[in-house]
Amino acid sequence: MQEPNKSSVTKFILLGFSLSPRTTPLVFSAFLITYVLIILGNGLITILICLDSHLHTPMYFFIGILSMLDLGYTTTTVPQMLTHLASQKKTISFASCVAQMYIFLVLGITESWLFAIMSIDRYVAICHPLRYKVIMSPWLCGIMVIFCGLWGVISALIYTVFAMHLPYCGPNKINHFFCEVPAVLKLACADTSVNDRVDFILGFSVILVPLSLILVIYVNIFIAILRIRSPQGWLKAFSTCASHITVVTMFSVPAMVMYMRPSCMASPEEDKKLALFYNIISAFLNPIIFSLRNKDVKRAFLKVTGWSRASD
């Protein structure tokens, strides 16, 4: 009888997307351009926040962390996906698959909790503006980010251990473009009902709890906004909140559907589309939604590049 902690599978085959030979170059080009823009956008924001002292505020500190998470998040999966699109070889070793799964989960769960922390920051900024700098001290901001990271490390470890301790004795074809837990579990040569329950329970702590916290905070924020008499104050507060809510929705809703529904209801093609939202599209749009249309970031860009002096 095969021991549950051993596997006869030494490598997996990632099937990726079902594409015709004609469309493959177009899809490859689209993903390559998107990935380059993700690197440029998130990298630029991170550099600007580090270099410009005017952006050394709690809000931009969290946005900088988000940009770094997005860079790591996409780099974990997209380069390999591009390689597989460009070549016939679509294999990944068992150890590399485990590593990819774990790193992806660490960064994703950390980002999920970071969104909740960012909503707290917006609540303090809008509801307690005079005490904002005192409450959101650098020490507190650092502690909250560390909490997000530790939660990601621990939760991802549980996800990965429960998934990869199962026996995998073939077939070894993963119907996905990277080693994501639900797709890998379908190849297990054992009952995965326990994993489904574990994933559902963990989903509460890594998705539903942060979402519930965000919902409660924004209810209080909107109540506070309604008390603002100035139309300009209304507009500024709503625009700040709208950016955050848009990003959270794009990231959390597809992730919740992916990780909290029963495995019998999963569809490989739908799973790939959902993964694109919280893995690539979210990372691509975050810099645009949060920062690149922001006056402070534009001012910092002109200052760092020296163009502001040229225009004076």
PDB file of C-alpha atoms in Angstrom:
ATOM      1  CA  MET A   1       0.000   0.000   0.000  1.00  0.00           C
ATOM      2  CA  GLN A   2       1.380   3.426  -0.955  1.00  0.00           C
ATOM      3  CA  GLU A   3       2.295   5.728   1.872  1.00  0.00           C
ATOM      4  CA  PRO A   4       0.351   9.005   1.815  1.00  0.00           C
ATOM      5  CA  ASN A   5       3.446  11.160   2.089  1.00  0.00           C
ATOM      6  CA  LYS A   6       5.101   9.694  -1.014  1.00  0.00           C
ATOM      7  CA  SER A   7       4.323  10.170  -4.674  1.00  0.00           C
ATOM      8  CA  SER A   8       5.160   8.210  -7.804  1.00  0.00           C
ATOM      9  CA  VAL A   9       4.799  11.423  -9.829  1.00  0.00           C
ATOM     10  CA  THR A  10       8.115  13.278 -10.181  1.00  0.00           C
ATOM     11  CA  LYS A  11       6.872  15.961 -12.535  1.00  0.00           C
ATOM     12  CA  PHE A  12       3.632  17.488 -13.753  1.00  0.00           C
ATOM     13  CA  ILE A  13       2.506  18.704 -17.163  1.00  0.00           C
ATOM     14  CA  LEU A  14       0.754  22.091 -17.174  1.00  0.00           C
ATOM     15  CA  LEU A  15      -1.810  22.041 -19.964  1.00  0.00           C
ATOM     16  CA  GLY A  16      -2.334  25.805 -19.866  1.00  0.00           C
ATOM     17  CA  PHE A  17      -4.849  27.350 -22.243  1.00  0.00           C
ATOM     18  CA  SER A  18      -6.615  25.535 -25.066  1.00  0.00           C
ATOM     19  CA  LEU A  19      -5.308  27.530 -28.018  1.00  0.00           C
ATOM     20  CA  SER A  20      -4.960  26.998 -31.735  1.00  0.00           C
ATOM     21  CA  PRO A  21      -1.519  27.432 -33.351  1.00  0.00           C
ATOM     22  CA  ARG A  22      -2.705  30.707 -34.898  1.00  0.00           C
ATOM     23  CA  THR A  23      -3.856  32.314 -31.652  1.00  0.00           C
ATOM     24  CA  THR A  24      -0.919  31.186 -29.498  1.00  0.00           C
ATOM     25  CA  PRO A  25       1.480  33.954 -30.704  1.00  0.00           C
ATOM     26  CA  LEU A  26      -1.206  36.590 -30.096  1.00  0.00           C
ATOM     27  CA  VAL A  27      -1.907  35.320 -26.584  1.00  0.00           C
ATOM     28  CA  PHE A  28       1.827  35.111 -25.867  1.00  0.00           C
ATOM     29  CA  SER A  29       2.328  38.711 -27.022  1.00  0.00           C
ATOM     30  CA  ALA A  30      -0.635  39.949 -24.975  1.00  0.00           C
ATOM     31  CA  PHE A  31       0.584  38.289 -21.774  1.00  0.00           C
ATOM     32  CA  LEU A  32       4.181  39.405 -22.376  1.00  0.00           C
ATOM     33  CA  ILE A  33       3.146  43.046 -22.853  1.00  0.00           C
ATOM     34  CA  THR A  34       0.878  42.857 -19.806  1.00  0.00           C
ATOM     35  CA  TYR A  35       3.669  41.381 -17.671  1.00  0.00           C
ATOM     36  CA  VAL A  36       6.145  44.051 -18.795  1.00  0.00           C
ATOM     37  CA  LEU A  37       3.590  46.758 -17.933  1.00  0.00           C
ATOM     38  CA  ILE A  38       3.007  45.130 -14.524  1.00  0.00           C
ATOM     39  CA  ILE A  39       6.754  45.273 -13.826  1.00  0.00           C
ATOM     40  CA  LEU A  40       7.064  48.860 -15.046  1.00  0.00           C
ATOM     41  CA  GLY A  41       3.945  50.143 -13.266  1.00  0.00           C
ATOM     42  CA  ASN A  42       4.463  48.465  -9.910  1.00  0.00           C
ATOM     43  CA  GLY A  43       8.230  48.935 -10.031  1.00  0.00           C
ATOM     44  CA  LEU A  44       7.856  52.650 -10.768  1.00  0.00           C
ATOM     45  CA  ILE A  45       5.451  53.140  -7.875  1.00  0.00           C
ATOM     46  CA  THR A  46       7.761  51.309  -5.468  1.00  0.00           C
ATOM     47  CA  ILE A  47      10.763  53.406  -6.542  1.00  0.00           C
ATOM     48  CA  LEU A  48       8.848  56.702  -6.330  1.00  0.00           C
ATOM     49  CA  ILE A  49       7.537  55.915  -2.848  1.00  0.00           C
ATOM     50  CA  CYS A  50      11.074  55.105  -1.686  1.00  0.00           C
ATOM     51  CA  LEU A  51      12.681  58.206  -3.231  1.00  0.00           C
ATOM     52  CA  ASP A  52      10.109  60.951  -2.595  1.00  0.00           C
ATOM     53  CA  SER A  53       9.730  61.991   1.045  1.00  0.00           C
ATOM     54  CA  HIS A  54       6.262  63.454   0.340  1.00  0.00           C
ATOM     55  CA  LEU A  55       5.054  59.894  -0.288  1.00  0.00           C
ATOM     56  CA  HIS A  56       6.355  58.624   3.058  1.00  0.00           C
ATOM     57  CA  THR A  57       2.853  58.381   4.487  1.00  0.00           C
ATOM     58  CA  PRO A  58       0.905  55.336   5.740  1.00  0.00           C
ATOM     59  CA  MET A  59      -1.308  55.209   2.637  1.00  0.00           C
ATOM     60  CA  TYR A  60       1.618  55.136   0.213  1.00  0.00           C
ATOM     61  CA  PHE A  61       3.538  52.777   2.478  1.00  0.00           C
ATOM     62  CA  PHE A  62       0.740  50.229   2.082  1.00  0.00           C
ATOM     63  CA  ILE A  63       0.479  50.919  -1.658  1.00  0.00           C
ATOM     64  CA  GLY A  64       4.225  50.299  -1.955  1.00  0.00           C
ATOM     65  CA  ILE A  65       3.869  46.957  -0.153  1.00  0.00           C
ATOM     66  CA  LEU A  66       0.951  46.084  -2.448  1.00  0.00           C
ATOM     67  CA  SER A  67       3.073  46.860  -5.521  1.00  0.00           C
ATOM     68  CA  MET A  68       5.879  44.595  -4.296  1.00  0.00           C
ATOM     69  CA  LEU A  69       3.393  41.798  -3.577  1.00  0.00           C
ATOM     70  CA  ASP A  70       1.943  42.166  -7.078  1.00  0.00           C
ATOM     71  CA  LEU A  71       5.419  41.970  -8.601  1.00  0.00           C
ATOM     72  CA  GLY A  72       6.176  38.771  -6.715  1.00  0.00           C
ATOM     73  CA  TYR A  73       2.695  37.393  -7.274  1.00  0.00           C
ATOM     74  CA  THR A  74       2.844  37.613 -11.059  1.00  0.00           C
ATOM     75  CA  THR A  75       6.518  36.667 -11.323  1.00  0.00           C
ATOM     76  CA  THR A  76       5.694  33.378  -9.582  1.00  0.00           C
ATOM     77  CA  THR A  77       3.450  32.288 -12.450  1.00  0.00           C
ATOM     78  CA  VAL A  78       3.658  34.457 -15.594  1.00  0.00           C
ATOM     79  CA  PRO A  79       7.274  33.814 -16.749  1.00  0.00           C
ATOM     80  CA  GLN A  80       6.670  30.069 -16.606  1.00  0.00           C
ATOM     81  CA  MET A  81       3.369  30.464 -18.444  1.00  0.00           C
ATOM     82  CA  LEU A  82       5.118  32.488 -21.180  1.00  0.00           C
ATOM     83  CA  THR A  83       7.827  29.824 -21.467  1.00  0.00           C
ATOM     84  CA  HIS A  84       5.229  27.100 -21.894  1.00  0.00           C
ATOM     85  CA  LEU A  85       3.377  29.135 -24.522  1.00  0.00           C
ATOM     86  CA  ALA A  86       6.580  29.636 -26.489  1.00  0.00           C
ATOM     87  CA  SER A  87       7.785  26.019 -26.378  1.00  0.00           C
ATOM     88  CA  GLN A  88       6.479  22.483 -26.548  1.00  0.00           C
ATOM     89  CA  LYS A  89       7.917  21.616 -23.145  1.00  0.00           C
ATOM     90  CA  LYS A  90       5.240  22.217 -20.498  1.00  0.00           C
ATOM     91  CA  THR A  91       6.602  20.204 -17.578  1.00  0.00           C
ATOM     92  CA  ILE A  92       7.302  21.279 -14.011  1.00  0.00           C
ATOM     93  CA  SER A  93       9.022  19.160 -11.385  1.00  0.00           C
ATOM     94  CA  PHE A  94       7.131  18.033  -8.288  1.00  0.00           C
ATOM     95  CA  ALA A  95       9.368  20.145  -6.022  1.00  0.00           C
ATOM     96  CA  SER A  96       8.998  23.236  -8.252  1.00  0.00           C
ATOM     97  CA  CYS A  97       5.234  22.766  -8.269  1.00  0.00           C
ATOM     98  CA  VAL A  98       5.161  22.675  -4.455  1.00  0.00           C
ATOM     99  CA  ALA A  99       7.390  25.777  -4.265  1.00  0.00           C
ATOM    100  CA  GLN A 100       5.261  27.678  -6.780  1.00  0.00           C
ATOM    101  CA  MET A 101       2.061  26.752  -4.951  1.00  0.00           C
ATOM    102  CA  TYR A 102       3.449  27.846  -1.585  1.00  0.00           C
ATOM    103  CA  ILE A 103       4.947  31.176  -2.744  1.00  0.00           C
ATOM    104  CA  PHE A 104       1.795  32.012  -4.695  1.00  0.00           C
ATOM    105  CA  LEU A 105      -0.372  31.357  -1.622  1.00  0.00           C
ATOM    106  CA  VAL A 106       1.912  33.312   0.729  1.00  0.00           C
ATOM    107  CA  LEU A 107       1.795  36.406  -1.460  1.00  0.00           C
ATOM    108  CA  GLY A 108      -1.917  36.060  -2.249  1.00  0.00           C
ATOM    109  CA  ILE A 109      -3.038  35.611   1.361  1.00  0.00           C
ATOM    110  CA  THR A 110      -0.772  38.437   2.505  1.00  0.00           C
ATOM    111  CA  GLU A 111      -2.320  40.689  -0.136  1.00  0.00           C
ATOM    112  CA  SER A 112      -5.839  39.696   0.927  1.00  0.00           C
ATOM    113  CA  TRP A 113      -5.164  40.833   4.495  1.00  0.00           C
ATOM    114  CA  LEU A 114      -3.293  43.918   3.299  1.00  0.00           C
ATOM    115  CA  PHE A 115      -6.495  45.128   1.645  1.00  0.00           C
ATOM    116  CA  ALA A 116      -8.200  44.943   5.043  1.00  0.00           C
ATOM    117  CA  ILE A 117      -5.352  46.931   6.618  1.00  0.00           C
ATOM    118  CA  MET A 118      -5.647  49.543   3.863  1.00  0.00           C
ATOM    119  CA  SER A 119      -9.361  49.951   4.636  1.00  0.00           C
ATOM    120  CA  ILE A 120      -8.439  50.673   8.272  1.00  0.00           C
ATOM    121  CA  ASP A 121      -6.020  53.317   7.031  1.00  0.00           C
ATOM    122  CA  ARG A 122      -8.781  54.929   4.936  1.00  0.00           C
ATOM    123  CA  TYR A 123     -11.169  54.854   7.903  1.00  0.00           C
ATOM    124  CA  VAL A 124      -8.719  56.699  10.140  1.00  0.00           C
ATOM    125  CA  ALA A 125      -7.882  59.216   7.370  1.00  0.00           C
ATOM    126  CA  ILE A 126     -11.542  60.048   6.717  1.00  0.00           C
ATOM    127  CA  CYS A 127     -13.102  59.698  10.172  1.00  0.00           C
ATOM    128  CA  HIS A 128     -10.173  60.931  12.307  1.00  0.00           C
ATOM    129  CA  PRO A 129      -8.134  63.208  10.008  1.00  0.00           C
ATOM    130  CA  LEU A 130      -6.645  65.338  12.813  1.00  0.00           C
ATOM    131  CA  ARG A 131      -5.287  62.281  14.626  1.00  0.00           C
ATOM    132  CA  TYR A 132      -4.324  60.363  11.473  1.00  0.00           C
ATOM    133  CA  LYS A 133      -0.540  60.685  11.785  1.00  0.00           C
ATOM    134  CA  VAL A 134      -0.636  59.885  15.495  1.00  0.00           C
ATOM    135  CA  ILE A 135      -2.828  56.784  15.137  1.00  0.00           C
ATOM    136  CA  MET A 136      -1.205  55.433  11.959  1.00  0.00           C
ATOM    137  CA  SER A 137       2.334  55.624  13.295  1.00  0.00           C
ATOM    138  CA  PRO A 138       5.219  53.959  11.433  1.00  0.00           C
ATOM    139  CA  TRP A 139       5.462  51.411  14.249  1.00  0.00           C
ATOM    140  CA  LEU A 140       1.787  50.421  13.933  1.00  0.00           C
ATOM    141  CA  CYS A 141       1.970  50.282  10.126  1.00  0.00           C
ATOM    142  CA  GLY A 142       4.998  47.995  10.326  1.00  0.00           C
ATOM    143  CA  ILE A 143       3.311  45.710  12.852  1.00  0.00           C
ATOM    144  CA  MET A 144       0.199  45.406  10.658  1.00  0.00           C
ATOM    145  CA  VAL A 145       2.252  44.498   7.580  1.00  0.00           C
ATOM    146  CA  ILE A 146       4.208  41.904   9.583  1.00  0.00           C
ATOM    147  CA  PHE A 147       0.898  40.438  10.762  1.00  0.00           C
ATOM    148  CA  CYS A 148      -0.276  40.135   7.149  1.00  0.00           C
ATOM    149  CA  GLY A 149       2.956  38.416   6.163  1.00  0.00           C
ATOM    150  CA  LEU A 150       2.927  35.954   9.065  1.00  0.00           C
ATOM    151  CA  TRP A 151      -0.707  35.080   8.403  1.00  0.00           C
ATOM    152  CA  GLY A 152       0.196  34.437   4.772  1.00  0.00           C
ATOM    153  CA  VAL A 153       3.176  32.236   5.653  1.00  0.00           C
ATOM    154  CA  ILE A 154       1.236  30.100   8.153  1.00  0.00           C
ATOM    155  CA  SER A 155      -1.982  29.751   6.131  1.00  0.00           C
ATOM    156  CA  ALA A 156      -0.090  28.954   2.918  1.00  0.00           C
ATOM    157  CA  LEU A 157       1.897  26.283   4.753  1.00  0.00           C
ATOM    158  CA  ILE A 158      -1.328  24.602   5.901  1.00  0.00           C
ATOM    159  CA  TYR A 159      -2.820  24.770   2.403  1.00  0.00           C
ATOM    160  CA  THR A 160       0.321  23.324   0.808  1.00  0.00           C
ATOM    161  CA  VAL A 161       0.962  20.571   3.355  1.00  0.00           C
ATOM    162  CA  PHE A 162      -2.627  19.310   3.175  1.00  0.00           C
ATOM    163  CA  ALA A 163      -2.521  19.352  -0.631  1.00  0.00           C
ATOM    164  CA  MET A 164       0.885  17.788  -1.219  1.00  0.00           C
ATOM    165  CA  HIS A 165       0.855  15.087   1.477  1.00  0.00           C
ATOM    166  CA  LEU A 166      -1.657  13.211  -0.703  1.00  0.00           C
ATOM    167  CA  PRO A 167      -0.412  10.474  -3.061  1.00  0.00           C
ATOM    168  CA  TYR A 168      -0.070  11.474  -6.728  1.00  0.00           C
ATOM    169  CA  CYS A 169       0.319   8.341  -8.805  1.00  0.00           C
ATOM    170  CA  GLY A 170      -0.922   9.559 -12.201  1.00  0.00           C
ATOM    171  CA  PRO A 171      -2.157  11.019 -14.425  1.00  0.00           C
ATOM    172  CA  ASN A 172       0.153  14.017 -14.063  1.00  0.00           C
ATOM    173  CA  LYS A 173      -1.532  16.558 -16.353  1.00  0.00           C
ATOM    174  CA  ILE A 174      -2.677  19.715 -14.500  1.00  0.00           C
ATOM    175  CA  ASN A 175      -5.418  21.498 -16.429  1.00  0.00           C
ATOM    176  CA  HIS A 176      -4.180  24.959 -15.477  1.00  0.00           C
ATOM    177  CA  PHE A 177      -1.378  27.384 -16.325  1.00  0.00           C
ATOM    178  CA  PHE A 178       0.290  27.054 -12.903  1.00  0.00           C
ATOM    179  CA  CYS A 179       0.222  24.800  -9.836  1.00  0.00           C
ATOM    180  CA  GLU A 180      -2.864  26.080  -8.067  1.00  0.00           C
ATOM    181  CA  VAL A 181      -4.286  24.021  -5.208  1.00  0.00           C
ATOM    182  CA  PRO A 182      -7.735  23.151  -6.663  1.00  0.00           C
ATOM    183  CA  ALA A 183      -6.237  22.078 -10.007  1.00  0.00           C
ATOM    184  CA  VAL A 184      -3.532  19.923  -8.398  1.00  0.00           C
ATOM    185  CA  LEU A 185      -5.956  18.233  -5.980  1.00  0.00           C
ATOM    186  CA  LYS A 186      -7.894  16.779  -8.914  1.00  0.00           C
ATOM    187  CA  LEU A 187      -4.901  14.525  -9.656  1.00  0.00           C
ATOM    188  CA  ALA A 188      -4.643  13.068  -6.140  1.00  0.00           C
ATOM    189  CA  CYS A 189      -5.043   9.292  -5.844  1.00  0.00           C
ATOM    190  CA  ALA A 190      -7.048   9.645  -2.633  1.00  0.00           C
ATOM    191  CA  ASP A 191     -10.191  11.132  -1.175  1.00  0.00           C
ATOM    192  CA  THR A 192      -9.880  14.941  -1.059  1.00  0.00           C
ATOM    193  CA  SER A 193     -12.995  15.659   1.025  1.00  0.00           C
ATOM    194  CA  VAL A 194     -10.821  16.551   4.019  1.00  0.00           C
ATOM    195  CA  ASN A 195      -8.897  19.006   1.849  1.00  0.00           C
ATOM    196  CA  ASP A 196     -12.166  20.563   0.686  1.00  0.00           C
ATOM    197  CA  ARG A 197     -13.183  21.143   4.298  1.00  0.00           C
ATOM    198  CA  VAL A 198      -9.763  22.522   5.221  1.00  0.00           C
ATOM    199  CA  ASP A 199      -9.787  24.858   2.218  1.00  0.00           C
ATOM    200  CA  PHE A 200     -13.285  26.046   3.096  1.00  0.00           C
ATOM    201  CA  ILE A 201     -12.363  26.697   6.746  1.00  0.00           C
ATOM    202  CA  LEU A 202      -9.130  28.456   5.811  1.00  0.00           C
ATOM    203  CA  GLY A 203     -11.091  30.457   3.256  1.00  0.00           C
ATOM    204  CA  PHE A 204     -12.906  32.125   6.131  1.00  0.00           C
ATOM    205  CA  SER A 205      -9.669  33.310   7.716  1.00  0.00           C
ATOM    206  CA  VAL A 206      -7.918  34.420   4.524  1.00  0.00           C
ATOM    207  CA  ILE A 207     -10.828  35.719   2.422  1.00  0.00           C
ATOM    208  CA  LEU A 208     -14.144  36.092   4.260  1.00  0.00           C
ATOM    209  CA  VAL A 209     -12.765  37.579   7.486  1.00  0.00           C
ATOM    210  CA  PRO A 210     -10.798  40.336   5.657  1.00  0.00           C
ATOM    211  CA  LEU A 211     -13.808  40.989   3.395  1.00  0.00           C
ATOM    212  CA  SER A 212     -16.143  41.204   6.395  1.00  0.00           C
ATOM    213  CA  LEU A 213     -13.749  43.597   8.108  1.00  0.00           C
ATOM    214  CA  ILE A 214     -13.602  45.756   4.966  1.00  0.00           C
ATOM    215  CA  LEU A 215     -17.414  45.762   4.725  1.00  0.00           C
ATOM    216  CA  VAL A 216     -17.869  46.852   8.356  1.00  0.00           C
ATOM    217  CA  ILE A 217     -15.231  49.566   8.008  1.00  0.00           C
ATOM    218  CA  TYR A 218     -16.749  50.957   4.812  1.00  0.00           C
ATOM    219  CA  VAL A 219     -20.220  51.069   6.322  1.00  0.00           C
ATOM    220  CA  ASN A 220     -18.752  53.331   9.014  1.00  0.00           C
ATOM    221  CA  ILE A 221     -16.835  55.336   6.411  1.00  0.00           C
ATOM    222  CA  PHE A 222     -19.970  55.962   4.326  1.00  0.00           C
ATOM    223  CA  ILE A 223     -21.875  57.025   7.429  1.00  0.00           C
ATOM    224  CA  ALA A 224     -19.098  59.517   8.159  1.00  0.00           C
ATOM    225  CA  ILE A 225     -19.075  60.716   4.537  1.00  0.00           C
ATOM    226  CA  LEU A 226     -22.797  61.450   4.644  1.00  0.00           C
ATOM    227  CA  ARG A 227     -22.105  63.879   7.484  1.00  0.00           C
ATOM    228  CA  ILE A 228     -19.684  65.876   5.337  1.00  0.00           C
ATOM    229  CA  ARG A 229     -21.387  69.054   4.140  1.00  0.00           C
ATOM    230  CA  SER A 230     -18.848  70.037   1.502  1.00  0.00           C
ATOM    231  CA  PRO A 231     -19.470  68.550  -1.981  1.00  0.00           C
ATOM    232  CA  GLN A 232     -15.695  68.567  -2.583  1.00  0.00           C
ATOM    233  CA  GLY A 233     -15.201  66.588   0.626  1.00  0.00           C
ATOM    234  CA  TRP A 234     -17.799  64.077  -0.543  1.00  0.00           C
ATOM    235  CA  LEU A 235     -16.106  63.679  -3.922  1.00  0.00           C
ATOM    236  CA  LYS A 236     -12.617  63.257  -2.469  1.00  0.00           C
ATOM    237  CA  ALA A 237     -13.726  60.710   0.123  1.00  0.00           C
ATOM    238  CA  PHE A 238     -15.788  58.679  -2.355  1.00  0.00           C
ATOM    239  CA  SER A 239     -13.015  58.639  -4.982  1.00  0.00           C
ATOM    240  CA  THR A 240     -10.530  57.331  -2.406  1.00  0.00           C
ATOM    241  CA  CYS A 241     -12.928  54.613  -1.294  1.00  0.00           C
ATOM    242  CA  ALA A 242     -13.979  53.673  -4.830  1.00  0.00           C
ATOM    243  CA  SER A 243     -10.381  52.851  -5.830  1.00  0.00           C
ATOM    244  CA  HIS A 244      -9.926  50.518  -2.895  1.00  0.00           C
ATOM    245  CA  ILE A 245     -13.321  48.822  -3.294  1.00  0.00           C
ATOM    246  CA  THR A 246     -12.691  48.210  -7.017  1.00  0.00           C
ATOM    247  CA  VAL A 247      -9.330  46.525  -6.397  1.00  0.00           C
ATOM    248  CA  VAL A 248     -10.656  44.435  -3.498  1.00  0.00           C
ATOM    249  CA  THR A 249     -13.599  43.216  -5.598  1.00  0.00           C
ATOM    250  CA  MET A 250     -11.378  42.219  -8.551  1.00  0.00           C
ATOM    251  CA  PHE A 251      -9.037  40.284  -6.273  1.00  0.00           C
ATOM    252  CA  SER A 252     -11.196  38.766  -3.537  1.00  0.00           C
ATOM    253  CA  VAL A 253     -14.409  37.702  -5.300  1.00  0.00           C
ATOM    254  CA  PRO A 254     -12.711  35.405  -7.899  1.00  0.00           C
ATOM    255  CA  ALA A 255     -10.402  34.024  -5.172  1.00  0.00           C
ATOM    256  CA  MET A 256     -13.399  33.276  -2.935  1.00  0.00           C
ATOM    257  CA  VAL A 257     -15.173  31.418  -5.746  1.00  0.00           C
ATOM    258  CA  MET A 258     -12.019  29.445  -6.548  1.00  0.00           C
ATOM    259  CA  TYR A 259     -11.065  28.330  -3.046  1.00  0.00           C
ATOM    260  CA  MET A 260     -14.374  28.076  -1.186  1.00  0.00           C
ATOM    261  CA  ARG A 261     -16.627  26.189  -3.587  1.00  0.00           C
ATOM    262  CA  PRO A 262     -16.794  22.350  -3.586  1.00  0.00           C
ATOM    263  CA  SER A 263     -14.368  20.673  -5.977  1.00  0.00           C
ATOM    264  CA  CYS A 264     -17.270  18.917  -7.750  1.00  0.00           C
ATOM    265  CA  MET A 265     -18.549  22.313  -8.934  1.00  0.00           C
ATOM    266  CA  ALA A 266     -15.214  23.400 -10.415  1.00  0.00           C
ATOM    267  CA  SER A 267     -14.677  23.911 -14.144  1.00  0.00           C
ATOM    268  CA  PRO A 268     -11.066  23.945 -15.412  1.00  0.00           C
ATOM    269  CA  GLU A 269     -11.698  26.611 -18.052  1.00  0.00           C
ATOM    270  CA  GLU A 270     -13.600  28.852 -15.622  1.00  0.00           C
ATOM    271  CA  ASP A 271     -10.870  28.356 -13.019  1.00  0.00           C
ATOM    272  CA  LYS A 272      -8.244  29.627 -15.450  1.00  0.00           C
ATOM    273  CA  LYS A 273     -10.302  32.758 -16.180  1.00  0.00           C
ATOM    274  CA  LEU A 274     -10.832  33.399 -12.463  1.00  0.00           C
ATOM    275  CA  ALA A 275      -7.096  32.958 -11.821  1.00  0.00           C
ATOM    276  CA  LEU A 276      -6.320  35.541 -14.499  1.00  0.00           C
ATOM    277  CA  PHE A 277      -8.356  38.107 -12.562  1.00  0.00           C
ATOM    278  CA  TYR A 278      -6.606  37.836  -9.199  1.00  0.00           C
ATOM    279  CA  ASN A 279      -3.206  36.905 -10.567  1.00  0.00           C
ATOM    280  CA  ILE A 280      -2.648  39.142 -13.619  1.00  0.00           C
ATOM    281  CA  ILE A 281      -5.473  41.610 -14.237  1.00  0.00           C
ATOM    282  CA  SER A 282      -5.546  42.812 -10.632  1.00  0.00           C
ATOM    283  CA  ALA A 283      -1.760  43.360 -10.586  1.00  0.00           C
ATOM    284  CA  PHE A 284      -1.986  45.199 -13.922  1.00  0.00           C
ATOM    285  CA  LEU A 285      -4.790  47.550 -12.822  1.00  0.00           C
ATOM    286  CA  ASN A 286      -3.627  48.243  -9.246  1.00  0.00           C
ATOM    287  CA  PRO A 287      -1.002  50.850 -10.234  1.00  0.00           C
ATOM    288  CA  ILE A 288      -3.489  52.601 -12.529  1.00  0.00           C
ATOM    289  CA  ILE A 289      -6.328  52.636 -10.015  1.00  0.00           C
ATOM    290  CA  PHE A 290      -4.296  53.484  -6.923  1.00  0.00           C
ATOM    291  CA  SER A 291      -1.395  55.633  -7.976  1.00  0.00           C
ATOM    292  CA  LEU A 292      -0.650  56.548 -11.583  1.00  0.00           C
ATOM    293  CA  ARG A 293      -3.705  58.833 -11.777  1.00  0.00           C
ATOM    294  CA  ASN A 294      -2.850  60.367  -8.390  1.00  0.00           C
ATOM    295  CA  LYS A 295      -1.541  63.957  -8.353  1.00  0.00           C
ATOM    296  CA  ASP A 296       0.984  63.205  -5.598  1.00  0.00           C
ATOM    297  CA  VAL A 297       2.481  60.333  -7.603  1.00  0.00           C
ATOM    298  CA  LYS A 298       2.605  62.428 -10.786  1.00  0.00           C
ATOM    299  CA  ARG A 299       4.341  65.212  -8.875  1.00  0.00           C
ATOM    300  CA  ALA A 300       6.830  62.715  -7.439  1.00  0.00           C
ATOM    301  CA  PHE A 301       7.522  61.291 -10.903  1.00  0.00           C
ATOM    302  CA  LEU A 302       8.237  64.744 -12.343  1.00  0.00           C
ATOM    303  CA  LYS A 303      10.457  65.566  -9.364  1.00  0.00           C
ATOM    304  CA  VAL A 304      12.482  62.343  -9.507  1.00  0.00           C
ATOM    305  CA  THR A 305      12.980  62.555 -13.291  1.00  0.00           C
ATOM    306  CA  GLY A 306      13.818  66.262 -13.119  1.00  0.00           C
ATOM    307  CA  TRP A 307      11.069  67.247 -15.535  1.00  0.00           C
ATOM    308  CA  SER A 308       9.453  69.506 -12.958  1.00  0.00           C
ATOM    309  CA  ARG A 309      12.527  71.792 -13.080  1.00  0.00           C
ATOM    310  CA  ALA A 310      12.475  71.803 -16.875  1.00  0.00           C
ATOM    311  CA  SER A 311       8.840  72.921 -16.904  1.00  0.00           C
ATOM    312  CA  ASP A 312       9.465  75.763 -14.408  1.00  0.00           C
TER     313      ASP A 312
END
